[in-house]
Amino acid sequence: MSRRVAVAAALVVLTLLVGSRWTTNRSAVLANQRGTVAASPSAVHTTEPAPSPSVSAPPPDVVVAPKPKPKPKPAGSGPFGSMKLTGRKQVALTFDDGPHPMWTPKVLDRLKAAHVKATFCVVGSQVRKYPDLVKRIVREGHTLCNHSWNHELDLGKRPVNEIKANLEATNRAIRKAVPNAKIRYFRQPGGEWTANVVKVAGSLGMLPLGWDVDPRDWEISDAKLIGSRVISHSRAGSIILMHDGGGDRNGTLVACPGVIKNLRSRYGITQLR
Ligand SMILES: [Zn+2]
């Protein structure tokens, strides 16, 4: 009898053990199955980080100032707002560093023959030496531009009172030659513009005249090259920089008729006023 009980008890224990083991395994299998399901493509899709505005949005306590709108600039404006383009389709011719007793009269002759008006950026010390050339420039209807007293490349970096004295001396020399001459523009030598030089020129009623096309005629004498540089670099509204002073300007002079003919047919040539 006691032996039967013992056997029965042993069976019960065995059954309980096996049963619990089977349940444990079964739980593990189910857990695994769930894991497999979770890794199915559709499940993966739902766990992908969805592009949500909160990801890129700054934390709520950060105040983001609205981006300042860029100041509207005139079309083709250069450094410190200097004029680079005429603002219309026609291009403009400018001649720098004169007046020169040898070259300025010849440039004026070419312009007259072609019925073209240009802008002459004159240097004060040259104006003082050759006032009659300034008279002729104005008489023939061209525009005047102050190009500093002695072509000081660093003028814009000098003290404001020095800049002002320099520009005023040049304007005085021009008006000694041509009383009440209209001097609407200033061009900084070498294009070394500064905020100060633009401001001083403005206070004297002059706009900063830059350029768009520079054939570097002052360092080459090849008329064909000067001409092809101007022609290939020009676009609608270009302001073209050439020289009637500061050295041998024969290349520029010889290039002039072809340049004028080409630019006139492509864009027309306007006068800056
Ligand atoms: Zn110059």
GROMACS .gro file of C-alpha atoms and ligand atoms in nm:
model
  274
    1MET     CA    1   0.000   0.000   0.000
    2SER     CA    2   0.270   0.249   0.096
    3ARG     CA    3   0.461   0.148  -0.213
    4ARG     CA    4   0.159   0.234  -0.431
    5VAL     CA    5   0.133   0.572  -0.268
    6ALA     CA    6   0.497   0.633  -0.326
    7VAL     CA    7   0.469   0.541  -0.695
    8ALA     CA    8   0.159   0.760  -0.733
    9ALA     CA    9   0.336   1.048  -0.564
   10ALA     CA   10   0.635   1.002  -0.791
   11LEU     CA   11   0.407   1.008  -1.097
   12VAL     CA   12   0.239   1.327  -0.978
   13VAL     CA   13   0.579   1.496  -0.926
   14LEU     CA   14   0.696   1.381  -1.268
   15THR     CA   15   0.379   1.506  -1.435
   16LEU     CA   16   0.412   1.845  -1.266
   17LEU     CA   17   0.778   1.876  -1.369
   18VAL     CA   18   0.716   1.785  -1.733
   19GLY     CA   19   0.409   2.008  -1.744
   20SER     CA   20   0.590   2.312  -1.614
   21ARG     CA   21   0.882   2.256  -1.850
   22TRP     CA   22   0.646   2.226  -2.144
   23THR     CA   23   0.474   2.552  -2.047
   24THR     CA   24   0.809   2.732  -2.020
   25ASN     CA   25   0.913   2.611  -2.364
   26ARG     CA   26   0.579   2.703  -2.504
   27SER     CA   27   0.609   3.059  -2.367
   28ALA     CA   28   0.951   3.089  -2.523
   29VAL     CA   29   0.821   2.970  -2.860
   30LEU     CA   30   0.535   3.214  -2.847
   31ALA     CA   31   0.771   3.494  -2.754
   32ASN     CA   32   0.991   3.399  -3.046
   33GLN     CA   33   0.696   3.393  -3.280
   34ARG     CA   34   0.594   3.736  -3.166
   35GLY     CA   35   0.948   3.854  -3.227
   36THR     CA   36   0.933   3.716  -3.580
   37VAL     CA   37   0.606   3.890  -3.642
   38ALA     CA   38   0.746   4.215  -3.511
   39ALA     CA   39   1.032   4.185  -3.758
   40SER     CA   40   0.802   4.142  -4.059
   41PRO     CA   41   0.826   4.413  -4.325
   42SER     CA   42   0.501   4.582  -4.228
   43ALA     CA   43   0.611   4.594  -3.865
   44VAL     CA   44   0.948   4.737  -3.964
   45HIS     CA   45   0.772   5.002  -4.164
   46THR     CA   46   0.578   5.120  -3.862
   47THR     CA   47   0.889   5.137  -3.647
   48GLU     CA   48   1.086   5.350  -3.897
   49PRO     CA   49   1.132   5.704  -3.767
   50ALA     CA   50   0.869   5.890  -3.961
   51PRO     CA   51   0.976   6.231  -4.085
   52SER     CA   52   0.806   6.442  -3.828
   53PRO     CA   53   0.824   6.818  -3.790
   54SER     CA   54   0.936   6.773  -3.431
   55VAL     CA   55   1.265   6.622  -3.550
   56SER     CA   56   1.380   6.931  -3.738
   57ALA     CA   57   1.195   7.192  -3.537
   58PRO     CA   58   1.404   7.371  -3.276
   59PRO     CA   59   1.327   7.315  -2.911
   60PRO     CA   60   1.031   7.530  -2.808
   61ASP     CA   61   1.242   7.750  -2.585
   62VAL     CA   62   1.472   7.857  -2.874
   63VAL     CA   63   1.351   8.174  -3.043
   64VAL     CA   64   1.453   8.178  -3.406
   65ALA     CA   65   1.473   8.527  -3.548
   66PRO     CA   66   1.333   8.555  -3.901
   67LYS     CA   67   1.611   8.558  -4.160
   68PRO     CA   68   1.688   8.917  -4.255
   69LYS     CA   69   1.584   8.977  -4.615
   70PRO     CA   70   1.882   9.072  -4.832
   71LYS     CA   71   1.875   9.441  -4.914
   72PRO     CA   72   1.746   9.497  -5.264
   73LYS     CA   73   2.049   9.595  -5.469
   74PRO     CA   74   2.040   9.776  -5.799
   75ALA     CA   75   2.099   9.533  -6.086
   76GLY     CA   76   2.465   9.456  -6.127
   77SER     CA   77   2.583   9.654  -5.830
   78GLY     CA   78   2.950   9.609  -5.743
   79PRO     CA   79   3.142   9.653  -5.417
   80PHE     CA   80   2.978   9.901  -5.177
   81GLY     CA   81   2.697   9.959  -5.425
   82SER     CA   82   2.918  10.085  -5.708
   83MET     CA   83   2.746  10.082  -6.048
   84LYS     CA   84   2.846   9.783  -6.260
   85LEU     CA   85   2.573   9.797  -6.523
   86THR     CA   86   2.385  10.072  -6.700
   87GLY     CA   87   2.047   9.936  -6.591
   88ARG     CA   88   1.926   9.910  -6.951
   89LYS     CA   89   2.015   9.703  -7.255
   90GLN     CA   90   2.261   9.953  -7.396
   91VAL     CA   91   2.622   9.944  -7.283
   92ALA     CA   92   2.832  10.245  -7.181
   93LEU     CA   93   3.193  10.334  -7.260
   94THR     CA   94   3.417  10.490  -6.997
   95PHE     CA   95   3.773  10.620  -7.041
   96ASP     CA   96   4.002  10.660  -6.740
   97ASP     CA   97   4.315  10.835  -6.620
   98GLY     CA   98   4.315  11.132  -6.860
   99PRO     CA   99   4.303  11.388  -6.981
  100HIS     CA  100   4.620  11.309  -7.177
  101PRO     CA  101   4.757  11.555  -7.437
  102MET     CA  102   4.842  11.277  -7.682
  103TRP     CA  103   4.556  11.028  -7.648
  104THR     CA  104   4.249  11.210  -7.524
  105PRO     CA  105   4.210  11.422  -7.842
  106LYS     CA  106   4.239  11.109  -8.056
  107VAL     CA  107   3.982  10.919  -7.850
  108LEU     CA  108   3.753  11.220  -7.876
  109ASP     CA  109   3.800  11.219  -8.253
  110ARG     CA  110   3.701  10.853  -8.277
  111LEU     CA  111   3.396  10.904  -8.061
  112LYS     CA  112   3.291  11.206  -8.265
  113ALA     CA  113   3.331  11.016  -8.591
  114ALA     CA  114   3.113  10.734  -8.455
  115HIS     CA  115   2.858  10.970  -8.293
  116VAL     CA  116   2.910  10.806  -7.956
  117LYS     CA  117   2.907  10.973  -7.615
  118ALA     CA  118   3.124  10.832  -7.337
  119THR     CA  119   3.223  10.906  -6.977
  120PHE     CA  120   3.569  11.040  -6.898
  121CYS     CA  121   3.701  10.958  -6.551
  122VAL     CA  122   3.956  11.232  -6.508
  123VAL     CA  123   4.244  11.267  -6.265
  124GLY     CA  124   4.263  11.608  -6.091
  125SER     CA  125   4.635  11.665  -6.143
  126GLN     CA  126   4.591  11.598  -6.517
  127VAL     CA  127   4.290  11.827  -6.530
  128ARG     CA  128   4.498  12.107  -6.380
  129LYS     CA  129   4.766  12.056  -6.651
  130TYR     CA  130   4.527  12.018  -6.944
  131PRO     CA  131   4.212  12.219  -6.872
  132ASP     CA  132   4.145  12.272  -7.244
  133LEU     CA  133   4.094  11.898  -7.288
  134VAL     CA  134   3.830  11.900  -7.015
  135LYS     CA  135   3.662  12.188  -7.197
  136ARG     CA  136   3.659  11.985  -7.515
  137ILE     CA  137   3.521  11.674  -7.337
  138VAL     CA  138   3.231  11.880  -7.206
  139ARG     CA  139   3.183  12.077  -7.527
  140GLU     CA  140   3.145  11.756  -7.722
  141GLY     CA  141   2.876  11.636  -7.489
  142HIS     CA  142   3.052  11.365  -7.289
  143THR     CA  143   3.002  11.290  -6.919
  144LEU     CA  144   3.257  11.370  -6.650
  145CYS     CA  145   3.362  11.150  -6.361
  146ASN     CA  146   3.599  11.238  -6.077
  147HIS     CA  147   3.883  10.982  -6.063
  148SER     CA  148   4.071  11.127  -5.761
  149TRP     CA  149   4.345  11.388  -5.756
  150ASN     CA  150   4.647  11.175  -5.839
  151HIS     CA  151   4.508  10.824  -5.890
  152GLU     CA  152   4.557  10.728  -5.526
  153LEU     CA  153   4.480  10.354  -5.509
  154ASP     CA  154   4.455  10.364  -5.128
  155LEU     CA  155   4.238  10.674  -5.115
  156GLY     CA  156   3.939  10.488  -4.972
  157LYS     CA  157   4.144  10.374  -4.672
  158ARG     CA  158   4.260  10.723  -4.582
  159PRO     CA  159   4.090  10.944  -4.320
  160VAL     CA  160   3.754  11.075  -4.431
  161ASN     CA  161   3.869  11.440  -4.429
  162GLU     CA  162   4.156  11.348  -4.660
  163ILE     CA  163   3.924  11.166  -4.899
  164LYS     CA  164   3.693  11.466  -4.902
  165ALA     CA  165   3.979  11.713  -4.967
  166ASN     CA  166   4.106  11.493  -5.253
  167LEU     CA  167   3.769  11.468  -5.426
  168GLU     CA  168   3.695  11.838  -5.374
  169ALA     CA  169   4.033  11.942  -5.517
  170THR     CA  170   3.960  11.738  -5.831
  171ASN     CA  171   3.612  11.887  -5.866
  172ARG     CA  172   3.759  12.237  -5.818
  173ALA     CA  173   4.012  12.176  -6.096
  174ILE     CA  174   3.735  12.053  -6.326
  175ARG     CA  175   3.517  12.355  -6.250
  176LYS     CA  176   3.809  12.590  -6.298
  177ALA     CA  177   3.826  12.456  -6.653
  178VAL     CA  178   3.449  12.437  -6.698
  179PRO     CA  179   3.252  12.648  -6.450
  180ASN     CA  180   2.941  12.470  -6.323
  181ALA     CA  181   3.046  12.143  -6.488
  182LYS     CA  182   2.819  11.858  -6.395
  183ILE     CA  183   3.021  11.588  -6.215
  184ARG     CA  184   2.774  11.315  -6.141
  185TYR     CA  185   3.018  11.025  -6.087
  186PHE     CA  186   3.323  10.927  -5.887
  187ARG     CA  187   3.536  10.625  -5.971
  188GLN     CA  188   3.778  10.490  -5.710
  189PRO     CA  189   4.122  10.423  -5.866
  190GLY     CA  190   4.182  10.051  -5.912
  191GLY     CA  191   3.825   9.980  -5.800
  192GLU     CA  192   3.953   9.974  -5.441
  193TRP     CA  193   3.619  10.083  -5.304
  194THR     CA  194   3.554  10.139  -4.936
  195ALA     CA  195   3.237  10.239  -4.756
  196ASN     CA  196   3.401  10.572  -4.666
  197VAL     CA  197   3.495  10.670  -5.018
  198VAL     CA  198   3.144  10.590  -5.141
  199LYS     CA  199   2.996  10.794  -4.856
  200VAL     CA  200   3.218  11.096  -4.918
  201ALA     CA  201   3.152  11.085  -5.293
  202GLY     CA  202   2.781  11.069  -5.214
  203SER     CA  203   2.805  11.369  -4.982
  204LEU     CA  204   2.952  11.561  -5.277
  205GLY     CA  205   2.669  11.451  -5.505
  206MET     CA  206   2.860  11.181  -5.694
  207LEU     CA  207   2.755  10.821  -5.761
  208PRO     CA  208   3.016  10.543  -5.738
  209LEU     CA  209   3.087  10.436  -6.096
  210GLY     CA  210   3.224  10.084  -6.130
  211TRP     CA  211   3.247   9.867  -6.438
  212ASP     CA  212   3.159   9.528  -6.570
  213VAL     CA  213   3.412   9.480  -6.851
  214ASP     CA  214   3.784   9.541  -6.806
  215PRO     CA  215   4.003   9.445  -7.104
  216ARG     CA  216   4.312   9.551  -6.907
  217ASP     CA  217   4.412   9.775  -7.194
  218TRP     CA  218   4.660   9.950  -6.966
  219GLU     CA  219   4.890   9.647  -6.964
  220ILE     CA  220   4.861   9.531  -7.326
  221SER     CA  221   4.912   9.718  -7.651
  222ASP     CA  222   4.757   9.462  -7.888
  223ALA     CA  223   4.453   9.633  -8.034
  224LYS     CA  224   4.303   9.307  -8.156
  225LEU     CA  225   4.327   9.153  -7.812
  226ILE     CA  226   4.182   9.462  -7.645
  227GLY     CA  227   3.894   9.458  -7.893
  228SER     CA  228   3.822   9.087  -7.859
  229ARG     CA  229   3.829   9.107  -7.479
  230VAL     CA  230   3.576   9.391  -7.476
  231ILE     CA  231   3.354   9.222  -7.733
  232SER     CA  232   3.358   8.877  -7.574
  233HIS     CA  233   3.309   8.999  -7.215
  234SER     CA  234   3.030   9.246  -7.289
  235ARG     CA  235   2.666   9.171  -7.220
  236ALA     CA  236   2.350   9.376  -7.208
  237GLY     CA  237   2.405   9.676  -6.981
  238SER     CA  238   2.781   9.644  -6.951
  239ILE     CA  239   2.988   9.938  -6.837
  240ILE     CA  240   3.317   9.911  -7.023
  241LEU     CA  241   3.643  10.036  -6.876
  242MET     CA  242   3.915  10.158  -7.111
  243HIS     CA  243   4.189  10.418  -7.082
  244ASP     CA  244   4.274  10.742  -7.259
  245GLY     CA  245   4.554  10.825  -7.014
  246GLY     CA  246   4.822  10.670  -6.795
  247GLY     CA  247   5.047  10.541  -7.076
  248ASP     CA  248   5.063  10.456  -7.446
  249ARG     CA  249   4.699  10.415  -7.548
  250ASN     CA  250   4.748  10.339  -7.917
  251GLY     CA  251   4.608   9.986  -7.876
  252THR     CA  252   4.289  10.120  -7.720
  253LEU     CA  253   4.259  10.384  -7.985
  254VAL     CA  254   4.294  10.136  -8.271
  255ALA     CA  255   4.047   9.898  -8.102
  256CYS     CA  256   3.782  10.169  -8.061
  257PRO     CA  257   3.609  10.168  -8.403
  258GLY     CA  258   3.563   9.789  -8.410
  259VAL     CA  259   3.447   9.780  -8.048
  260ILE     CA  260   3.197  10.060  -8.108
  261LYS     CA  261   3.062   9.898  -8.424
  262ASN     CA  262   3.017   9.559  -8.253
  263LEU     CA  263   2.861   9.690  -7.931
  264ARG     CA  264   2.633   9.927  -8.114
  265SER     CA  265   2.490   9.648  -8.328
  266ARG     CA  266   2.446   9.406  -8.035
  267TYR     CA  267   2.317   9.633  -7.760
  268GLY     CA  268   2.337   9.995  -7.858
  269ILE     CA  269   2.561  10.242  -7.675
  270THR     CA  270   2.414  10.472  -7.416
  271GLN     CA  271   2.553  10.769  -7.227
  272LEU     CA  272   2.568  10.774  -6.850
  273ARG     CA  273   2.419  11.102  -6.731
  274ZN      ZN  274   4.237  10.467  -6.321
   0.00000   0.00000   0.00000
